Coordinates of N, CA and C in Angstrom, one line a residue:
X1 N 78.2 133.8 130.0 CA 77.2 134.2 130.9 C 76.0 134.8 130.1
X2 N 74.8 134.3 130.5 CA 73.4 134.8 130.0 C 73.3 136.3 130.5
X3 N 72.7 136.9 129.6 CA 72.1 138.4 129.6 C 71.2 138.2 130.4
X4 N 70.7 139.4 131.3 CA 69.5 139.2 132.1 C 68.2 139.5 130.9
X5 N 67.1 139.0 131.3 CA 66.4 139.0 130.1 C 65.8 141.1 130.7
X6 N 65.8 141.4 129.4 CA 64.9 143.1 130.0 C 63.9 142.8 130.6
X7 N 63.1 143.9 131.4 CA 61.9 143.9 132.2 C 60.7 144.1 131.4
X8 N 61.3 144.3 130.0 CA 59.9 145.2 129.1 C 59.9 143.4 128.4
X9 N 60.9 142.7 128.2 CA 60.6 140.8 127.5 C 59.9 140.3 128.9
X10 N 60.1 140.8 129.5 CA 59.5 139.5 131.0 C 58.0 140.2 131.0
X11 N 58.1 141.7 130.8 CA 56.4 141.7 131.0 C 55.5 141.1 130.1
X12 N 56.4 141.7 128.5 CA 55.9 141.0 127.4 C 55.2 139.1 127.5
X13 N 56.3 138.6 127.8 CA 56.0 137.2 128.4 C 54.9 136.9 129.0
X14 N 55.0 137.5 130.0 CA 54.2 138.1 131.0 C 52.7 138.0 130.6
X15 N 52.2 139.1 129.5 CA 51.6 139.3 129.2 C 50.7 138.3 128.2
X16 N 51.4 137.6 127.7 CA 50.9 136.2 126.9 C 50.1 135.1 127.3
X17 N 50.9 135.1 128.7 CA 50.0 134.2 129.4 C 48.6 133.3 129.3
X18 N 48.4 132.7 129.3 CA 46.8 132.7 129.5 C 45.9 132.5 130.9
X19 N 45.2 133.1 130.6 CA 44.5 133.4 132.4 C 43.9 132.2 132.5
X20 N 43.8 131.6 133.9 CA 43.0 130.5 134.2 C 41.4 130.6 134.8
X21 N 41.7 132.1 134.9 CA 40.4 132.1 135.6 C 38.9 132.1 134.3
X22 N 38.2 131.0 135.0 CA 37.0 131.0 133.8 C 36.4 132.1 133.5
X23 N 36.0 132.7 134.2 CA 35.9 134.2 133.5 C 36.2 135.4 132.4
X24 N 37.5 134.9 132.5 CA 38.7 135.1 131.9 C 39.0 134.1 130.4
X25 N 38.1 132.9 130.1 CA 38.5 132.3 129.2 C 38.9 132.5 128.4
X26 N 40.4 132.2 127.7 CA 40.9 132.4 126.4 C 41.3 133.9 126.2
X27 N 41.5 134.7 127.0 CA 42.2 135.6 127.3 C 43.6 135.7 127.8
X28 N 44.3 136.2 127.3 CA 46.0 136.3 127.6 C 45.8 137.6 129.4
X29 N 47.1 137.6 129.9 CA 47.1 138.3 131.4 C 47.3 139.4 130.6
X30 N 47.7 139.9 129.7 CA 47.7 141.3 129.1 C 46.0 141.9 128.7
X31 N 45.6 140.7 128.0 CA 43.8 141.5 128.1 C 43.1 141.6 129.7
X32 N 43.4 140.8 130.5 CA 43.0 140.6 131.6 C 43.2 142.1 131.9
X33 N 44.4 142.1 132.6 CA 44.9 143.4 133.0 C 44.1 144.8 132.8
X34 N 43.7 144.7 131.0 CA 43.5 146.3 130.7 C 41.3 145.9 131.1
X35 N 41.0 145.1 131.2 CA 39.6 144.8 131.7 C 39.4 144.4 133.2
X36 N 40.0 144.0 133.8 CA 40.0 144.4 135.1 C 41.6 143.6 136.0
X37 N 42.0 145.1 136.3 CA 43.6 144.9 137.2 C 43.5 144.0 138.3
X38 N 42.5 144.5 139.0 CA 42.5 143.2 140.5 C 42.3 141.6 139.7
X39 N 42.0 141.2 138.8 CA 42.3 139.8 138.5 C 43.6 139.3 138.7
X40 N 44.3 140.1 137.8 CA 46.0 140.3 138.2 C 46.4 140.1 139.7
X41 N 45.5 141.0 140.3 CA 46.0 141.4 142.0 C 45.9 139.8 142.4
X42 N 44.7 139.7 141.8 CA 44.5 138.4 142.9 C 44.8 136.9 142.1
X43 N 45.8 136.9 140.9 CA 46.5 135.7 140.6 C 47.9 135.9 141.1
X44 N 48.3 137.1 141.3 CA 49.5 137.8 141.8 C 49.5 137.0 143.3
X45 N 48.8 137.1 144.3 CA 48.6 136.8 145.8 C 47.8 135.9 145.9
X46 N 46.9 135.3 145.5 CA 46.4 134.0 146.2 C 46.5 133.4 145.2
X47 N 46.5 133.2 143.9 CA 45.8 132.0 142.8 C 47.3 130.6 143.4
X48 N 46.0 129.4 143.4 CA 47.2 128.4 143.8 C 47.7 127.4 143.1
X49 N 47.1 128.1 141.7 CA 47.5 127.1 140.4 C 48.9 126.3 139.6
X50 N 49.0 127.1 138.6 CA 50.2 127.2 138.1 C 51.2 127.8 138.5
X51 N 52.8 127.4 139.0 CA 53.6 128.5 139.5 C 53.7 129.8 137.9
X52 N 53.8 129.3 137.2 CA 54.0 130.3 135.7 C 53.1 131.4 135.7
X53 N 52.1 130.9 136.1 CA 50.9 132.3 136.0 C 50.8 133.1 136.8
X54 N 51.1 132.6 138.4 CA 51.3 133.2 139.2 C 52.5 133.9 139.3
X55 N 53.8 133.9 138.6 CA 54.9 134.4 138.4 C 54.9 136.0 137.4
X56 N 53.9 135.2 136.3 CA 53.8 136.4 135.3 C 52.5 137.2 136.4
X57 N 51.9 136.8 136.7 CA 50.9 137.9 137.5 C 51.7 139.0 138.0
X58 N 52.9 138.6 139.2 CA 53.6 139.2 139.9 C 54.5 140.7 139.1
X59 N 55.1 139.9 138.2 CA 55.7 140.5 137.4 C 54.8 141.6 136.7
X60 N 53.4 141.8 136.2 CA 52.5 142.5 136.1 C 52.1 143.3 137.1
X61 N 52.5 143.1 137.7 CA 51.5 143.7 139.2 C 53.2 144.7 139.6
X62 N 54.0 143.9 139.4 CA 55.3 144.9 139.3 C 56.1 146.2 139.3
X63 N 55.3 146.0 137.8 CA 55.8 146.9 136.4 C 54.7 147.8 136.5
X64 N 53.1 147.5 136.9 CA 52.2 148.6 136.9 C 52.9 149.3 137.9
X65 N 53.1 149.2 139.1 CA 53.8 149.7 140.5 C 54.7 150.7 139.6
X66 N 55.2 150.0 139.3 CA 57.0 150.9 138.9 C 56.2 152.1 138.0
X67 N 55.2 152.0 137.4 CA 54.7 152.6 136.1 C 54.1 154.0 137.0
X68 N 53.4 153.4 137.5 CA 52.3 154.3 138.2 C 53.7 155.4 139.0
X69 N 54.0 154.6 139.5 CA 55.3 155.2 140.4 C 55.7 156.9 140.6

């Protein structure tokens, strides 16, 4: 049986990403994040791209929740 992967490797992941939004070119969802969080918000809830990015969005949008918490 597989280990569940930790929450700190899935943000990590997470965070590699690369953002699709042109704005955002060639930027990973971890730079995104620390230059502006609603990008996140809103690859998290509407982007209708990649399921991946939209998964790591989620997952970002998450962990800040839990953080802030």
């Amino acid at each position: 049986k597989k280990a569940e992967p930790k929450e700190t490797d899935l943000v990590k992941k997470a965070m590699q990403v690369s953002c699709p939004i042109r704005k955002f070119a060639g930027l990973t969802l971890g730079e995104v994040l620390r230059k502006d969080p609603n990008a996140i918000k809103f690859l998290a809830e509407k982007y209708s791209g990649e399921d991946k990015v939209r998964e790591a969005a989620k997952t970002l949008c998450e962990y800040a929740i839990k953080q802030s918490a």
